[in-house]
XYZ file of C-alpha atoms in Angstrom:
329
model
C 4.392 71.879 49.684
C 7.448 69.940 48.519
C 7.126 66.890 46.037
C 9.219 63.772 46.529
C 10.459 62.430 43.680
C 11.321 58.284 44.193
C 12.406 58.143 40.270
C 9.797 55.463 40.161
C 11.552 53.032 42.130
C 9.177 49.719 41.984
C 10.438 48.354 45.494
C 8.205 49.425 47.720
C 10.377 48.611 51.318
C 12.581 51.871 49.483
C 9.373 53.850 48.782
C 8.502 52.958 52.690
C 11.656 53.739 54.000
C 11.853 57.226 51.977
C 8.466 58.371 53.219
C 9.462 57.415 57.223
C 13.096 59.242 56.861
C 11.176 62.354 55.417
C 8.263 61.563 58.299
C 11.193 61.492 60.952
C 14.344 63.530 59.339
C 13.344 66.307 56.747
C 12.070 69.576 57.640
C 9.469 69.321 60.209
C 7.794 73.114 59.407
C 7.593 71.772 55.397
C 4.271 69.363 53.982
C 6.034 67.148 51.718
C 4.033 65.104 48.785
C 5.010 61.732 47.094
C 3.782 59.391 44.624
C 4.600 55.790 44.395
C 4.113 52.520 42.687
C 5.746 48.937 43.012
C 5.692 45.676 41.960
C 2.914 42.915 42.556
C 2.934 43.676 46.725
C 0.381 43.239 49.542
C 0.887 45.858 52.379
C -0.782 44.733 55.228
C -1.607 47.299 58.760
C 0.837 47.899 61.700
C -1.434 46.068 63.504
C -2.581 42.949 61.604
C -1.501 39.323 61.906
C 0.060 38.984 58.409
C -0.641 35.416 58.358
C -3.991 35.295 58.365
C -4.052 38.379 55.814
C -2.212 36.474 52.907
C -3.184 33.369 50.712
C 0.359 31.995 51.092
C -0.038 29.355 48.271
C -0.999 32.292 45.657
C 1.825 35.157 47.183
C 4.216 32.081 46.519
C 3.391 30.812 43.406
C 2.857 34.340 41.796
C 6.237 35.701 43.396
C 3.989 38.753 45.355
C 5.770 40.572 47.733
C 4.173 40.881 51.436
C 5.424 44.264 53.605
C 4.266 45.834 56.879
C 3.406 49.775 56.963
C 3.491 51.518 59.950
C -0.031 52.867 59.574
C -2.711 51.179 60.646
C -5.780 49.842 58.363
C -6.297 47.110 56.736
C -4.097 44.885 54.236
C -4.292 45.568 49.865
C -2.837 44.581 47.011
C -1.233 46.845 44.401
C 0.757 46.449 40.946
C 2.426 48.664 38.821
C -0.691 50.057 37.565
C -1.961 51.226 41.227
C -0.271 54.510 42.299
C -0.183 55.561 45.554
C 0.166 59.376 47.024
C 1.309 60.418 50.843
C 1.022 64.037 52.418
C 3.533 64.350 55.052
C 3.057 67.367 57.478
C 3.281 68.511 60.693
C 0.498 66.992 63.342
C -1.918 69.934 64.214
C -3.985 67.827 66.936
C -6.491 68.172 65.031
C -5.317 65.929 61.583
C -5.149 62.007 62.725
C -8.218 60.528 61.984
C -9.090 63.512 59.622
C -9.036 62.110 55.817
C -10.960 64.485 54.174
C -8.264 67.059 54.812
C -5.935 64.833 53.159
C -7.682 63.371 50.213
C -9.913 66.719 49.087
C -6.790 67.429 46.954
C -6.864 64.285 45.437
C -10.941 63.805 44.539
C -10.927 67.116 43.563
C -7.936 66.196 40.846
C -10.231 63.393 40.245
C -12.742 65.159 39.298
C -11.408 67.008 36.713
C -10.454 63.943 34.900
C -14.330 63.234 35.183
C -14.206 60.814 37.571
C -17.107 61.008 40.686
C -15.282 60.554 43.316
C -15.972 61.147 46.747
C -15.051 60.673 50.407
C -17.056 57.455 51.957
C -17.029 55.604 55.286
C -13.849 56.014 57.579
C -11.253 56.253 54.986
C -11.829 54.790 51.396
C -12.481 57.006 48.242
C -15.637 55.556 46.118
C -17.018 55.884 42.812
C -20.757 55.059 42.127
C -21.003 53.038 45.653
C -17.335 51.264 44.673
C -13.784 51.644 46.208
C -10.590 53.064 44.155
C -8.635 54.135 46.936
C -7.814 53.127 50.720
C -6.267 55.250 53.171
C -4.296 55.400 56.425
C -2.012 57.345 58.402
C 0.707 57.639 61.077
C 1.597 59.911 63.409
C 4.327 60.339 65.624
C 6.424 62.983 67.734
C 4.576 65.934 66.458
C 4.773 64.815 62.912
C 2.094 62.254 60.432
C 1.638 61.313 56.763
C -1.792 60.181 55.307
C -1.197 57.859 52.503
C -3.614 55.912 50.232
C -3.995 53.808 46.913
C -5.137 54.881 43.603
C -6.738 51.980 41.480
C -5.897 53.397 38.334
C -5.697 49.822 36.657
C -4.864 47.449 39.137
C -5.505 43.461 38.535
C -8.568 42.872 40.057
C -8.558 39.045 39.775
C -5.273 39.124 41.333
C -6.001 41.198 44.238
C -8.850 38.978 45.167
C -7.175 35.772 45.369
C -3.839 37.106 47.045
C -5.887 38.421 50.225
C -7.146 36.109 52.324
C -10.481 38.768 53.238
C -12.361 38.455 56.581
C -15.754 37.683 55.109
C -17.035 39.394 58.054
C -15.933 42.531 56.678
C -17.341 42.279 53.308
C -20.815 40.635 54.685
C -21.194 43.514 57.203
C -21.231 46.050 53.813
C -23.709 43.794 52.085
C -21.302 42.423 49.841
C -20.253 39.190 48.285
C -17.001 39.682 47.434
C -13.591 41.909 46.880
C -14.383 42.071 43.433
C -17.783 43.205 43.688
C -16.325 46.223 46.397
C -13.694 47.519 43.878
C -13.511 49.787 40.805
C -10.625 50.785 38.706
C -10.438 54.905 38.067
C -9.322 54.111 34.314
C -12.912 52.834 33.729
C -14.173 56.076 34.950
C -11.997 58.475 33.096
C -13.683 61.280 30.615
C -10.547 60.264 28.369
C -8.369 57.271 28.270
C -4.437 57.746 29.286
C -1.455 55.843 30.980
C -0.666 55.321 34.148
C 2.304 57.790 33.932
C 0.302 60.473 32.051
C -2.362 60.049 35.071
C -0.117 61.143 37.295
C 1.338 64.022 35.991
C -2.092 65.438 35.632
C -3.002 64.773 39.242
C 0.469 65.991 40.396
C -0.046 69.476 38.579
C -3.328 69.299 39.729
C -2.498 68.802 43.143
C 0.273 71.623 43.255
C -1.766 73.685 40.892
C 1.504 74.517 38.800
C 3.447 72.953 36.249
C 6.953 74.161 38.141
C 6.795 71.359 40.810
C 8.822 72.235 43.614
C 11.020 69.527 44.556
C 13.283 68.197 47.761
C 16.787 66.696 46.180
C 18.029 63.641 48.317
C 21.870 64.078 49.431
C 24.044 61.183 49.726
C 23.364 60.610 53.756
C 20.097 60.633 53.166
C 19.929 57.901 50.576
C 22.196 55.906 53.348
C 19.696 56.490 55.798
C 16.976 55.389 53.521
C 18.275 52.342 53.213
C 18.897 51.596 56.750
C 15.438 51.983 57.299
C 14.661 50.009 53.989
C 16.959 46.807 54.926
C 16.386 47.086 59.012
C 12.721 47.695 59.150
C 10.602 47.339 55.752
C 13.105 44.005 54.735
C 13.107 42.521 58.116
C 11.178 39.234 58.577
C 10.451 39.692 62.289
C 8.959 43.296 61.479
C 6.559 42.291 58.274
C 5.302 38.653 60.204
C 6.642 38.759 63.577
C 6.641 35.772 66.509
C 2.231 35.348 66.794
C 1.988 33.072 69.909
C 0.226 29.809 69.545
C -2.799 30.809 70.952
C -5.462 28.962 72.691
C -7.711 31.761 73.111
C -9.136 33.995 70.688
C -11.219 36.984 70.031
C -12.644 39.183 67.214
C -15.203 41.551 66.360
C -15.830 44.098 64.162
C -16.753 47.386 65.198
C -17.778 50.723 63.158
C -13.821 52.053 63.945
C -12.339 48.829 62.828
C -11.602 45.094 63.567
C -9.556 43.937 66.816
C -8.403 40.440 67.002
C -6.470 38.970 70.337
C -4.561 36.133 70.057
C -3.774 35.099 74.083
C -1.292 31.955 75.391
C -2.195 31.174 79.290
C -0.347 29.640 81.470
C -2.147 28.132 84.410
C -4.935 30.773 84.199
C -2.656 33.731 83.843
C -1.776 35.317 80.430
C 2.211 34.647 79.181
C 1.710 35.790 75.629
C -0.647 38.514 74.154
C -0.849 40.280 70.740
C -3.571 42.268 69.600
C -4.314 42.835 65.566
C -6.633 44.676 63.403
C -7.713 47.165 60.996
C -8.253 50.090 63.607
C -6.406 53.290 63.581
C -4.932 54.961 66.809
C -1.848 57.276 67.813
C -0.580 54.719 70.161
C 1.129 51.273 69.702
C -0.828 48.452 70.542
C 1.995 46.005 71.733
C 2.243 48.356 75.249
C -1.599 47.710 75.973
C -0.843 43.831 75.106
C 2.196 44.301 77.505
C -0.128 44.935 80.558
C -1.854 41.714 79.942
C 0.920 39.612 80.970
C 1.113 38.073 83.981
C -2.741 38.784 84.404
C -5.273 36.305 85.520
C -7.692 35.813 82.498
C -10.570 37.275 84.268
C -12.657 40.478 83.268
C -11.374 42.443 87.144
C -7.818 41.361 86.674
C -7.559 42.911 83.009
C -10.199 45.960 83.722
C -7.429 46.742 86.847
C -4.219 46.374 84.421
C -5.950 48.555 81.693
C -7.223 50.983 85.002
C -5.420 54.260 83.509
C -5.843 53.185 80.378
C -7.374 55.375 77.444
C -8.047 52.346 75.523
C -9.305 55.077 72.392
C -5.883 56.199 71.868
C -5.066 53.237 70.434
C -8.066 51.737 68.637
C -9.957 55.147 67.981
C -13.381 54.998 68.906
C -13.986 52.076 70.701
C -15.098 52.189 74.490
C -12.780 50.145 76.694
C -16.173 48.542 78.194
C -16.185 47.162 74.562
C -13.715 45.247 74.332
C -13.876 44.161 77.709
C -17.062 42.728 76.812
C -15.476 41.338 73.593
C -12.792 39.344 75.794
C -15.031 37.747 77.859
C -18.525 37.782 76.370
């Protein structure tokens, strides 16, 4: 395994756009490792209407920057005291979906610094019943990176009034708020330390050495970082895109995540269709939203577009029954 070094860069679009050039570009038979942190930011999913994620008043006013991933998941907040680690290796079959193999490393680092954590629910890492880290991943062309947040001190009053939550989601765990769901792994630590000092432990603990191997950046490939970083991460159309103004909508949570479609008709047929949610799958939702158009809004018409569809490929578990019955319950 290889470390990444960003320098600490606090933009995250850069941290983004380094982790897809190494995803895409760097040696596809090495695992590569990063760390990074950024500024006051809220990273919402692939597939998630941004709009409805953020409390635009409060991003304003407290100058927070908003930023699409390409993993799927749901949106978070971070500051410079969250830190954030991806894994990026090759894509066994056998590896999307699977975040124990990808966080073990981590807890286990954890748990030397006498925090219990563990592995709960589809992808979050939880101390004493309460959240410190999120995860998600991405996978493409033989290749994926599994990347999640590390609570080490973020601002918890801050990150519950920048997201504007689904109370669905919270009322479904038996919980009243954001606040009440999340932990910070300083208050957990055997002995107090800085962010900084944190992880250095966890990277020598992760590499179990002190001689951390690392991949130096060449001039092209900072170029082509920040291509990526200006063209996708800092593009406006990418992080909020065009939603249609919809007249019919649908939602429901399921144990694999929340799907939301936002349709447009046009004299009974569909002419705009975008599907968002928390849900993770290996295939991009805007083709499955592409057969919709031009369909009658009726259960046979869109159960004969989505006819050779494996609707789990891209919203994981879900049976394509289900969301039929979702559309037009």
């Amino acid at each position: 395994m290889i470390y990444l070094d960003n320098e600490d860069v606090l933009d995250q679009a850069y941290n983004f756009a380094m982790e897809e050039y190494a995803l895409r570009f760097l040696d596809e038979n090495e695992t590569y490792f990063m760390f990074y942190r950024m500024k006051p930011t809220i990273i919402v999913g692939k597939n998630q209407n941004t709009l409805e994620e953020i409390n635009h008043s409060f991003v304003k006013e407290h100058n927070i920057d908003v930023l699409r991933r390409l993993s799927g998941g749901g949106a978070v907040y971070n500051d410079e005291e969250n830190i954030s680690f991806s894994m990026i290796t090759k894509d066994d079959g056998n590896s999307f979906q699977n975040f124990a193999r990808f966080t073990e490393p981590v807890i286990q680092a954890l748990r030397k610094l006498g925090v219990n954590a563990k592995l709960s629910g589809r992808n979050d890492i939880e101390v004493d019943g309460k959240k410190i880290s999120g995860n998600a991943q991405f996978a493409t062309k033989g290749r994926l990176y599994s990347h999640g947040t590390l609570l080490f001190d973020v601002d918890l009053s801050m990150l519950e009034q920048a997201l504007q939550v689904d109370p669905e989601k919270y009322l479904s765990k038996g919980v009243k708020s954001v606040r009440s769901r999340v932990t910070t792994i300083r208050e957990h630590l055997a002995e107090d330390m800085d962010i900084q000092t944190f992880k250095q432990i966890l990277l020598e603990s992760i590499f179990e050495t002190t001689d951390i191997p690392k991949y130096n950046f060449t001039a092209e490939d900072k170029i082509e970082i920040e291509k990526l970083r200006t063209q996708r991460y800092r593009n406006w159309d990418w992080t909020y895109g065009k939603s249609p103004k919809a007249t019919i909508k649908r939602k429901k949570r399921f144990p694999a995540g929340t799907i939301e479609f936002q349709l447009s008709l046009n004299k009974g047929q569909v002419a705009e269709a975008i599907i968002y949610g928390d849900f993770f799958g290996t295939e991009d939702v805007s083709e499955l939203a592409a057969k919709l158009i031009g369909c009658r809004f009726e259960r046979a018409a869109v159960q004969h577009a989505w006819e050779n569809v494996n609707t789990k490929a891209y919203f994981g578990n879900i049976e394509k029954e289900a969301i039929l019955d979702m559309l037009f319950e």
